[in-house]
mmCIF file of C-alpha atoms in Angstrom:
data_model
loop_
_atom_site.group_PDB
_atom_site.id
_atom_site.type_symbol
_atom_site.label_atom_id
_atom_site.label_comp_id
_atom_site.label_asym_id
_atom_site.label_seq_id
_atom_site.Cartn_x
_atom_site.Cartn_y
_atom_site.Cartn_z
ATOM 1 C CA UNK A 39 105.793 60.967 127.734
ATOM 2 C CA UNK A 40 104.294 62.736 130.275
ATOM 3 C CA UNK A 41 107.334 64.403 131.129
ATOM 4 C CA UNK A 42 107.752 65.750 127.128
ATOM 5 C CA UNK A 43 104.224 66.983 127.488
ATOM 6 C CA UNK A 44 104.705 68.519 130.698
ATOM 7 C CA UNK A 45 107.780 70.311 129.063
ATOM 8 C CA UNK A 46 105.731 71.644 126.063
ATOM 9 C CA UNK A 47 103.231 72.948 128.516
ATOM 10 C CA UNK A 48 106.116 75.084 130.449
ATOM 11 C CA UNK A 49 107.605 75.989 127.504
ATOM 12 C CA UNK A 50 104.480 77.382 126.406
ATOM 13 C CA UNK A 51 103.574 79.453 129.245
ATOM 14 C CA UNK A 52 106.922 81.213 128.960
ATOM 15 C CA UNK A 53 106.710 82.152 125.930
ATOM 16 C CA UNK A 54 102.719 83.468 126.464
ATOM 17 C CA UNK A 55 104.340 85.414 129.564
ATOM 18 C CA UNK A 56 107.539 86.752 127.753
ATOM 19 C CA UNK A 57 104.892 88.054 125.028
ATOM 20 C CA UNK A 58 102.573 89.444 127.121
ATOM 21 C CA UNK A 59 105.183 91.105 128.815
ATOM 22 C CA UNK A 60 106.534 92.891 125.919
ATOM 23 C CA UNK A 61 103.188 93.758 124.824
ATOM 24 C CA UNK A 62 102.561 95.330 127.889
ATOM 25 C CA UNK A 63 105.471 97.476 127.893
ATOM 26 C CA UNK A 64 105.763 100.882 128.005
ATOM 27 C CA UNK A 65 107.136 102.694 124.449
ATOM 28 C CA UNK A 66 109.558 104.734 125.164
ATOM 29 C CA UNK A 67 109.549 107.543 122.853
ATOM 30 C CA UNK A 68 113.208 107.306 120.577
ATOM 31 C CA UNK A 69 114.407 110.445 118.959
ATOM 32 C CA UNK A 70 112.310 109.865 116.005
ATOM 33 C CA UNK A 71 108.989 110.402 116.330
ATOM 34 C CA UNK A 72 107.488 108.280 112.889
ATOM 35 C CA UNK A 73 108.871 105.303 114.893
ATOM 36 C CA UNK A 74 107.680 106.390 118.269
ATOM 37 C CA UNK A 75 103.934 106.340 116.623
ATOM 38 C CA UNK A 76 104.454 103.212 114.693
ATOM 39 C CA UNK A 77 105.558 101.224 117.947
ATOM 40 C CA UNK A 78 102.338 102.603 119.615
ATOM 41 C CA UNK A 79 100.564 101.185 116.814
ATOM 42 C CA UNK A 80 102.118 98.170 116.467
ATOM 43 C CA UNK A 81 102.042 97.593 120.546
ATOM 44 C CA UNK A 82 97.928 98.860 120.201
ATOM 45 C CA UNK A 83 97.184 96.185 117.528
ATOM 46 C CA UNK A 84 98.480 93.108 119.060
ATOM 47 C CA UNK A 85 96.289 94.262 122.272
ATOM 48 C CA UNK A 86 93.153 95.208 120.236
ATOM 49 C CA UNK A 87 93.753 92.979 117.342
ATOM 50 C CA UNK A 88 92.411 96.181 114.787
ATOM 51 C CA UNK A 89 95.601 95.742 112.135
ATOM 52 C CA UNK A 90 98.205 98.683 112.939
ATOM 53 C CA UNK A 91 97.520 100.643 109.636
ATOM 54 C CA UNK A 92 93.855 101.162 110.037
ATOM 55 C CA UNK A 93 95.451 102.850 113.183
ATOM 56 C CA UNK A 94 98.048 104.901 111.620
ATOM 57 C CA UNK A 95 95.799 106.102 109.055
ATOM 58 C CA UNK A 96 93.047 107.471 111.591
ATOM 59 C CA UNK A 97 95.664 109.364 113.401
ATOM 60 C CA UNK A 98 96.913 110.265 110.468
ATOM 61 C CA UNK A 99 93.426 111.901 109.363
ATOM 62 C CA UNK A 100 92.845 112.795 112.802
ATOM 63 C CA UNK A 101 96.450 114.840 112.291
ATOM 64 C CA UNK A 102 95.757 116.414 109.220
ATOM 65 C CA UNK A 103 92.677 118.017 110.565
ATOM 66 C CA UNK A 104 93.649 119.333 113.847
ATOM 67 C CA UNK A 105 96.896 120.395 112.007
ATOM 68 C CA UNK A 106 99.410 119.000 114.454
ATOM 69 C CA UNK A 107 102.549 119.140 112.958
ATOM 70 C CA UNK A 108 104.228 116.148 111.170
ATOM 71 C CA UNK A 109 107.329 115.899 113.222
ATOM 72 C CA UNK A 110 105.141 115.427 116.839
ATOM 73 C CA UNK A 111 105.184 112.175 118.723
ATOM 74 C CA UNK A 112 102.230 112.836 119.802
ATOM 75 C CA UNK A 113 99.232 110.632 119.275
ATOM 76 C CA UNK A 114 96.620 113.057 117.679
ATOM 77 C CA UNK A 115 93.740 110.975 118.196
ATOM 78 C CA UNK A 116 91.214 111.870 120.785
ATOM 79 C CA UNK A 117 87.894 112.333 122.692
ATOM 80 C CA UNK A 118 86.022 114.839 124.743
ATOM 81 C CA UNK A 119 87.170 115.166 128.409
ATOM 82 C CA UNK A 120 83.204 113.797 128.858
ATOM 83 C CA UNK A 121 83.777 110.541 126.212
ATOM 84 C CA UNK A 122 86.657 110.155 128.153
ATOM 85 C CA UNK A 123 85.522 109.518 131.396
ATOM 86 C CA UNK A 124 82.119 108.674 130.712
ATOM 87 C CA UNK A 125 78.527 110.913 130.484
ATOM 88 C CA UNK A 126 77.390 110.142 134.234
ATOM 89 C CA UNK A 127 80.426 110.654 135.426
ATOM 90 C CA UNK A 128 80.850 113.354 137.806
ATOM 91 C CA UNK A 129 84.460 113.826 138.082
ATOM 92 C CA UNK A 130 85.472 115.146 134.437
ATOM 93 C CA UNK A 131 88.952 115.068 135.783
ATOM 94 C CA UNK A 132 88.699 110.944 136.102
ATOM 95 C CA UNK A 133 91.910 109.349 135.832
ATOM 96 C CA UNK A 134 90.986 106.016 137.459
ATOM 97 C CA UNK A 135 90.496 103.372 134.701
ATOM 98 C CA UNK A 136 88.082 100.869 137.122
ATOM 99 C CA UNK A 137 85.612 104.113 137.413
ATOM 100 C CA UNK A 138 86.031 105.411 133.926
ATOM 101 C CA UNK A 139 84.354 102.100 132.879
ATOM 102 C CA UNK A 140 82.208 102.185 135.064
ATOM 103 C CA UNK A 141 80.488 105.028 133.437
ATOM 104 C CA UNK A 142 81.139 103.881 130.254
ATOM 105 C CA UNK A 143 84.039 106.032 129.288
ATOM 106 C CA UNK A 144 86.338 105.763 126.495
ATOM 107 C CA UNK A 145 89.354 105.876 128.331
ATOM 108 C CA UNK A 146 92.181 103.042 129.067
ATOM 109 C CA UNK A 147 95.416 102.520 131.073
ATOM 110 C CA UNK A 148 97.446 101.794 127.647
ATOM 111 C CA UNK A 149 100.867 101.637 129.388
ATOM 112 C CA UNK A 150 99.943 100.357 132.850
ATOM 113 C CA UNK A 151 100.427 103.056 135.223
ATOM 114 C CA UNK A 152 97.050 102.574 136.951
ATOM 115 C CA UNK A 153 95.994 105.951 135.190
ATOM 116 C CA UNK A 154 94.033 106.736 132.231
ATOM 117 C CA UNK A 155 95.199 109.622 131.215
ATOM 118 C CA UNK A 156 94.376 111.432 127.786
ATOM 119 C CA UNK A 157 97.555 112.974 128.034
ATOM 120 C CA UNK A 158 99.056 110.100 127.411
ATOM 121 C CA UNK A 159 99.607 108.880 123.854
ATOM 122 C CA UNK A 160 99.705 104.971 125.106
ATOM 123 C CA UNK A 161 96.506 105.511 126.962
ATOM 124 C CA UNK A 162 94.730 108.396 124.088
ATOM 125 C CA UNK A 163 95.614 105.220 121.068
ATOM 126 C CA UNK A 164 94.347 102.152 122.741
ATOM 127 C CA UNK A 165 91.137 104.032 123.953
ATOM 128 C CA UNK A 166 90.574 105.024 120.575
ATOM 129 C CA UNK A 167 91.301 101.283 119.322
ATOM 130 C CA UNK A 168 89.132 99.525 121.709
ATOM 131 C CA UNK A 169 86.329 102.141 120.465
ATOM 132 C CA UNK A 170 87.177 100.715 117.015
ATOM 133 C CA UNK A 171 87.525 96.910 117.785
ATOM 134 C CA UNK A 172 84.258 96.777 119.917
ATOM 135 C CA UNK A 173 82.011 96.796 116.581
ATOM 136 C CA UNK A 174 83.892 93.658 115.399
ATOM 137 C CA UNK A 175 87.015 92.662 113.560
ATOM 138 C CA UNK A 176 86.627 92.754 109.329
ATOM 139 C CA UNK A 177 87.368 95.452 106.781
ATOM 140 C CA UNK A 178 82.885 96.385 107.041
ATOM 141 C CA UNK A 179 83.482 96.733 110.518
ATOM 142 C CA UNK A 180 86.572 98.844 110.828
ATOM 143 C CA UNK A 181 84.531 101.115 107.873
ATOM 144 C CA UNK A 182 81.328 101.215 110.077
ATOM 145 C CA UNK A 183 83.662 102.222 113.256
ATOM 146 C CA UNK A 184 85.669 105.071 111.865
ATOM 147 C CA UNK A 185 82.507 106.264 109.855
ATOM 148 C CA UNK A 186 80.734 106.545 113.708
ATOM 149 C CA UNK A 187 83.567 107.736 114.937
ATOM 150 C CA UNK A 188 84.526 110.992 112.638
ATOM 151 C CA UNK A 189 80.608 111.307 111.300
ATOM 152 C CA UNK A 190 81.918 111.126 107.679
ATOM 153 C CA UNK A 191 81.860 109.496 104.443
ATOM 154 C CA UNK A 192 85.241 110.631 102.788
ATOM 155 C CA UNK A 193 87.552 110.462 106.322
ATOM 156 C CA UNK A 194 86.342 106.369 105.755
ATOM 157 C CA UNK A 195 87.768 106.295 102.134
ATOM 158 C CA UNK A 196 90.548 108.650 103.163
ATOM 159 C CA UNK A 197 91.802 106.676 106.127
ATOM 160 C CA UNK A 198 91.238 103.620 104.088
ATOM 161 C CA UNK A 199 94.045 104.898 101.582
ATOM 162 C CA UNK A 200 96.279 106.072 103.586
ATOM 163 C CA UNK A 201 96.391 102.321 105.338
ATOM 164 C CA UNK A 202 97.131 101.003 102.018
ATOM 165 C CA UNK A 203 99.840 103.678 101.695
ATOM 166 C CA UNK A 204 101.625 102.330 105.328
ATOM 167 C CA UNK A 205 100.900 99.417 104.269
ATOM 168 C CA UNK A 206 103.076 99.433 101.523
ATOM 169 C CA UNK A 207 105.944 101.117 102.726
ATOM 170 C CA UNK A 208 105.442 99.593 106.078
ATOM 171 C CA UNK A 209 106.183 102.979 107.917
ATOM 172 C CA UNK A 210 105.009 106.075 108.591
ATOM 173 C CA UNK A 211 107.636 108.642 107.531
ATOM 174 C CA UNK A 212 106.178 109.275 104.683
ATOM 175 C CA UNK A 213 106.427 112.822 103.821
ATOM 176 C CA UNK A 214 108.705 113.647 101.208
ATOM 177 C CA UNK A 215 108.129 115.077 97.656
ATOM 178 C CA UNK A 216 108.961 115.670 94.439
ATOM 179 C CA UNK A 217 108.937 118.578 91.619
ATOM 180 C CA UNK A 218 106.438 117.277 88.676
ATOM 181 C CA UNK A 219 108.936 117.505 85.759
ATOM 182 C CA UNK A 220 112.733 116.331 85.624
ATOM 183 C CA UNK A 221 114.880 118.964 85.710
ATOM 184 C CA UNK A 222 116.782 118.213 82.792
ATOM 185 C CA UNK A 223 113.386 119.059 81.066
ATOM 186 C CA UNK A 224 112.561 121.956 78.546
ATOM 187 C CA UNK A 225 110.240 123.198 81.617
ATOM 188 C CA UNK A 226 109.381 127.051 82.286
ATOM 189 C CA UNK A 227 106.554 128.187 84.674
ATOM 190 C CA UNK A 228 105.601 131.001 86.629
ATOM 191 C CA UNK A 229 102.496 132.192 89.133
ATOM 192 C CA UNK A 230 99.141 131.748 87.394
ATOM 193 C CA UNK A 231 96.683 130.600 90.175
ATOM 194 C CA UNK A 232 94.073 133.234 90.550
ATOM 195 C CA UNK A 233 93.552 134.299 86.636
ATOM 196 C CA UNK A 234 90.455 134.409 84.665
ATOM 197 C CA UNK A 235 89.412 131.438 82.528
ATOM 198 C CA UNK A 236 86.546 131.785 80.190
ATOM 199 C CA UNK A 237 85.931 128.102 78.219
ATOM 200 C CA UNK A 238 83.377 126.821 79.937
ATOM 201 C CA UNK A 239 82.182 129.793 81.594
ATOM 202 C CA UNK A 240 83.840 132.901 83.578
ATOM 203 C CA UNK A 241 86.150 131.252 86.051
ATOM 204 C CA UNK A 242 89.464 131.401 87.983
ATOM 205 C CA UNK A 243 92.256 129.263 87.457
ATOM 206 C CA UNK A 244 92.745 126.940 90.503
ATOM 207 C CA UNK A 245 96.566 125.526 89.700
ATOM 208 C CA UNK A 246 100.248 126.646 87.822
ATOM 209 C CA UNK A 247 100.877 125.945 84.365
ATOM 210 C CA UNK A 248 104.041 124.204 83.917
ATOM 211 C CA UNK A 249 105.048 124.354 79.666
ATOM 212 C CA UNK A 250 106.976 122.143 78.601
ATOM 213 C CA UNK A 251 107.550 119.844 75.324
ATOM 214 C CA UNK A 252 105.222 117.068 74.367
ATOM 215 C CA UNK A 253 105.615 114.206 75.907
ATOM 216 C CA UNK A 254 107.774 114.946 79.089
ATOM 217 C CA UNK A 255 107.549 112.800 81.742
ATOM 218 C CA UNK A 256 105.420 113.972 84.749
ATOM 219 C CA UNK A 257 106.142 112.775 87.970
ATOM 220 C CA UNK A 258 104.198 112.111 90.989
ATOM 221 C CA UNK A 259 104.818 114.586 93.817
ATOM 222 C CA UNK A 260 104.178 112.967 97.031
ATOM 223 C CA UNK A 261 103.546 109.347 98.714
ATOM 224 C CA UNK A 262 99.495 108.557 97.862
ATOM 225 C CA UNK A 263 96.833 107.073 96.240
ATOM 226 C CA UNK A 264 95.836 108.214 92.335
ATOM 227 C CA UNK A 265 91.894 108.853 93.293
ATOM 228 C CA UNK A 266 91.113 109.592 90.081
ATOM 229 C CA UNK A 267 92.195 109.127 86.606
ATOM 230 C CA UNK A 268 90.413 109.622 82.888
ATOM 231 C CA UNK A 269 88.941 112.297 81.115
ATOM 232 C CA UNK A 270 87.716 115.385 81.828
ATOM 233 C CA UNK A 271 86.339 118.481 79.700
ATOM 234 C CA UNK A 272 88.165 120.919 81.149
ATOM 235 C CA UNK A 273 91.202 118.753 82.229
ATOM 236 C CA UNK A 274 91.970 116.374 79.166
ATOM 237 C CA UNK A 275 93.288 113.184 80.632
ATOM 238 C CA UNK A 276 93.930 114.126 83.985
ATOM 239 C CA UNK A 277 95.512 112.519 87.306
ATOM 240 C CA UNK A 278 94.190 113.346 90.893
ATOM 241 C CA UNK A 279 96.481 111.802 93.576
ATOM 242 C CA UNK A 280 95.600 112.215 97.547
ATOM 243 C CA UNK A 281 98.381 112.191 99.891
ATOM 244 C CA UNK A 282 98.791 111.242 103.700
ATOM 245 C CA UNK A 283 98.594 114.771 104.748
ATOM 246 C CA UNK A 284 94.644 115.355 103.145
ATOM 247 C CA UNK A 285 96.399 117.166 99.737
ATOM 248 C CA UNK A 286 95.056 116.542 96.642
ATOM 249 C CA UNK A 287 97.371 117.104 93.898
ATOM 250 C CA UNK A 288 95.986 117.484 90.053
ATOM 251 C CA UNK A 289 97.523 116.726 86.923
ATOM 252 C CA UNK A 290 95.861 117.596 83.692
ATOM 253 C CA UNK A 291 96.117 118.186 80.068
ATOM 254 C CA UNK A 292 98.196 114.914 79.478
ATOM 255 C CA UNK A 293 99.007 113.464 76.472
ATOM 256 C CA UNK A 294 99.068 110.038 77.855
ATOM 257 C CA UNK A 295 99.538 107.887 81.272
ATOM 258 C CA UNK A 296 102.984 106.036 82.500
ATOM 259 C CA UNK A 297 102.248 101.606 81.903
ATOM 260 C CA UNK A 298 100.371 100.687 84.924
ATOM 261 C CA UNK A 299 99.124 103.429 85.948
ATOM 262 C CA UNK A 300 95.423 102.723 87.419
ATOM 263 C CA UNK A 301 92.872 104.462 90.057
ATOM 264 C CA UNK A 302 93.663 102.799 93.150
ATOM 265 C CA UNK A 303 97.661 102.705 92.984
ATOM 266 C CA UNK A 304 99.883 103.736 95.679
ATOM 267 C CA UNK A 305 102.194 106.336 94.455
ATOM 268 C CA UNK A 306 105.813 107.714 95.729
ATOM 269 C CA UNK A 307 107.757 111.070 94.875
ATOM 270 C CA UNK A 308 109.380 110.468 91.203
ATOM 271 C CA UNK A 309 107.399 108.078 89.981
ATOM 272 C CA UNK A 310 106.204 108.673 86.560
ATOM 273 C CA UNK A 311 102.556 108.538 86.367
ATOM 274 C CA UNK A 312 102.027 110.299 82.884
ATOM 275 C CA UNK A 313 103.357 112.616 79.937
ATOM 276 C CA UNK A 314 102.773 116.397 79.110
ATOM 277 C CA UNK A 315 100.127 117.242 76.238
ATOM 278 C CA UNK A 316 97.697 119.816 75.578
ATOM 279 C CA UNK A 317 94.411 117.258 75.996
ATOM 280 C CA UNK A 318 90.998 118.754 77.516
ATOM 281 C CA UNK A 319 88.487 121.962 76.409
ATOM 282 C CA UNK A 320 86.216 120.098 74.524
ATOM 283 C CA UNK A 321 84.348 116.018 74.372
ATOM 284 C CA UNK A 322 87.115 113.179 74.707
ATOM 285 C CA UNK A 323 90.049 112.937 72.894
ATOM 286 C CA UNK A 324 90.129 116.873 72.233
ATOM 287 C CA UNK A 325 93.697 117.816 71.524
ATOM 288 C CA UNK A 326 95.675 121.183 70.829
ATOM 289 C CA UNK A 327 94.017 123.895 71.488
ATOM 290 C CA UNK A 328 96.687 125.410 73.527
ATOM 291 C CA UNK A 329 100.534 125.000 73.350
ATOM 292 C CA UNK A 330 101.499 121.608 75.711
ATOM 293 C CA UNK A 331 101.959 122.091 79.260
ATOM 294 C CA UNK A 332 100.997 120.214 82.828
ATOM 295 C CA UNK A 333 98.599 121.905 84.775
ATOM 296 C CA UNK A 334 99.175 121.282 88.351
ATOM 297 C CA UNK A 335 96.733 122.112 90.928
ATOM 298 C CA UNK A 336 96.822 121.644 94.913
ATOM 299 C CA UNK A 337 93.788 121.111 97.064
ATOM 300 C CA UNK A 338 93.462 120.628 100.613
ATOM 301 C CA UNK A 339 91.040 118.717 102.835
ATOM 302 C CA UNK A 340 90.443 120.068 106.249
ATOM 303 C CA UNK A 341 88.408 117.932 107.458
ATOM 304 C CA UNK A 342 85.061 120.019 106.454
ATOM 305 C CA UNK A 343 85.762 120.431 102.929
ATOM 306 C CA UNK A 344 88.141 120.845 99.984
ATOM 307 C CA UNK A 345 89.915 124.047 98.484
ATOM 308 C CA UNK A 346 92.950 125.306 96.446
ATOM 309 C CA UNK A 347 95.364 126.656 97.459
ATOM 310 C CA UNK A 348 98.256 128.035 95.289
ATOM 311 C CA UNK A 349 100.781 125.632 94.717
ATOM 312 C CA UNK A 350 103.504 128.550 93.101
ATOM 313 C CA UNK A 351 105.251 128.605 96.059
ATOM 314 C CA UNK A 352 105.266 124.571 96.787
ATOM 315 C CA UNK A 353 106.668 123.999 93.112
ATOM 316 C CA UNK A 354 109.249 126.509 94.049
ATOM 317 C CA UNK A 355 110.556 124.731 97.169
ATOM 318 C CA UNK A 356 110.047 121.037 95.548
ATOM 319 C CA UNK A 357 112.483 122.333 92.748
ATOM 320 C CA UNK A 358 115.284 123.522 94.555
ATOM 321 C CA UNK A 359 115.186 120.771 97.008
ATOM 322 C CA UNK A 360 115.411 118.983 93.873
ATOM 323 C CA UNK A 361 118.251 120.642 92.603
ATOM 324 C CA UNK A 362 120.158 120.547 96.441
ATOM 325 C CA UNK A 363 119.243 116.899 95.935
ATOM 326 C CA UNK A 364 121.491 116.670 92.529
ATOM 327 C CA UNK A 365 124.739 118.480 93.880
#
C-alpha cells in the first residue's frame, strides 16, 4: 500500500515538474506571428491565471491605438521606462528583476533570462498580466484592472468584445473581410462620403451608398461584435458592428435583419446580418422615401475618440478581393 501511494506521489511530482517546465519555457517566435502572440498568451495565463483572451484583447486595443501593424510579433502592450522599473528607482535603465521589485516596478523576467527587459515581449506580457491579476481573479476584477490601467470606460467594453471574439474562434488571426453585398447582386455604388445632407438639419454624409434591389442580402464585413442594432431616425433599422482593429462599421436603411441576429453577437466576414431597404428619415417604421440602398459607413477609434473615415476606397479593395476570391 504504501508502496502504491509512494508511486502516486512520484508520479505526481513529475508531472508538476514536466508542467512547470513547459510553462516556463521560452516561445520561440514561428514564422507566423498570430501564433507567436497566442502562445505568449496562452504561456502568460497559466502563470498569472488571468484567462488568455482578456490578454489578447488588451494587446489587441493596446495595438490598435499605438497603430502597430497587424502582421508584428511583437507584444504591443506596455509601460513607462519609470512603471517599469519602479518610481524610486534610480537606475531607469533597470534590468534586474530582484531590484525592479524592490521599487515596486512593473516589470518581470517572463522567459527566465535573469533580465526584465521591456524589450522583450515574454517579459513586456506577463508584467502587464501580473498588473492585471493583482486586483483579483473574476470578470469585476479584470473590468476594474484594465479600466485603471488604460483610464477608460469604452477600451473596458472594447477589450471585453474582442475577448469574446478570440474566444470564439479561439485565435487571433482574425483580420479578414468581406464586401457588404454578394456579387451576383443588382449592386451599383460610387464615392459619396463628404456630400451635403439636409433632413434633419445641414449635414455631411459620413458613409457610401450602395443601391441595390429590395431585399438583398447584406453581409457583415469583418470578424466583431454587432454593438448596436434597432432604429434610428436618420438610419432606419440600422446595424453597428465593432471589429478587433477599433473600426466601427454601419449599416443602415434596412428593410429587415438576418434570424438571429441580436446586439451582442460575434460576427465573421459573409455572414448575413440583414437585407437592403429604404427604412429611416422620419419616427419608426418610416419607409420609402428614397429608392433602396445600404448605407455603409466606417468609423475609427483611436483610442481618444471616434471619426469617419471614407470607406470608398475599402469597398473597392473588399470587392475585388472578392472577385480574386471567385476565380
Amino acid at each position: 500500500m504504501k508502496n502504491n501511494f509512494s508511486k502516486h506521489i512520484l508520479c505526481l511530482v513529475t508531472v508538476l515538474i514536466l508542467w512547470t517546465n513547459t510553462v516556463s519555457a521560452n516561445v520561440k517566435a514561428p514564422g507566423d506571428p498570430a501564433k507567436y502572440r497566442k502562445a505568449l498568451y496562452l504561456k502568460t495565463a497559466a502563470l498569472t491565471g488571468v484567462p488568455w483572451t482578456i490578454l489578447a484583447g488588451c494587446d489587441q486595443y493596446a495595438r490598435n491605438i499605438t497603430g502597430t501593424a497587424p502582421d508584428s510579433a511583437a507584444i504591443s502592450l506596455n509601460d513607462t521606462d519609470r512603471d517599469w522599473v519602479g518610481i524610486f528607482n534610480q537606475n531607469i535603465h533597470d534590468r534586474d528583476p530582484v531590484s525592479i521589485a524592490f521599487f515596486g516596478g512593473a516589470g518581470k523576467d517572463g522567459n527566465g533570462d535573469g533580465e526584465a527587459n521591456p524589450g522583450d515581449p515574454e517579459d513586456r506580457i506577463l508584467s502587464f498580466a501580473d498588473q492585471i491579476a493583482a486586483y483579483g481573479p473574476g470578470e469585476q476584477n479584470n473590468r476594474i484592472a484594465i479600466w485603471n490601467y488604460f483610464h477608460r470606460g469604452k477600451a473596458v467594453e472594447l477589450i471585453e468584445d474582442f475577448a469574446r471574439v478570440f474566444e470564439k474562434f479561439n485565435t487571433v488571426a482574425l483580420t479578414g473581410h468581406d464586401f457588404p453585398l454578394p456579387l451576383k447582386a443588382n449592386y451599383d455604388y460610387e464615392s459619396t462620403w463628404g456630400a451635403r445632407r439636409g433632413w434633419g438639419g445641414l449635414r455631411i454624409h459620413e458613409g457610401t451608398d450602395l443601391f441595390a434591389d429590395y431585399g438583398t442580402p447584406v453581409h457583415a464585413t469583418a470578424y466583431g461584435i454587432i454593438e448596436m442594432i434597432g432604429w434610428n431616425k436618420y438610419g432606419g433599422w440600422r446595424i453597428g458592428l465593432r471589429d478587433l482593429q477599433g473600426n466601427y462599421h454601419y449599416f443602415a436603411h434596412l428593410n429587415g435583419y438576418a434570424k438571429g441576429i441580436h446586439q451582442g453577437m460575434v460576427t465573421e466576414p459573409g455572414q448575413t446580418i440583414g437585407y437592403v431597404g429604404s427604412s429611416g428619415y422620419g419616427p419608426k417604421g418610416t419607409m420609402g422615401k428614397f429608392p433602396p440602398h445600404l448605407h455603409y459607413g466606417f468609423y475609427h477609434d483611436n483610442g481618444i475618440t471616434e471619426y469617419s473615415i471614407d470607406p470608398y476606397p475599402l469597398l473597392r479593395v473588399w470587392e475585388r478581393q472578392e472577385k480574386q476570391k471567385k476565380k
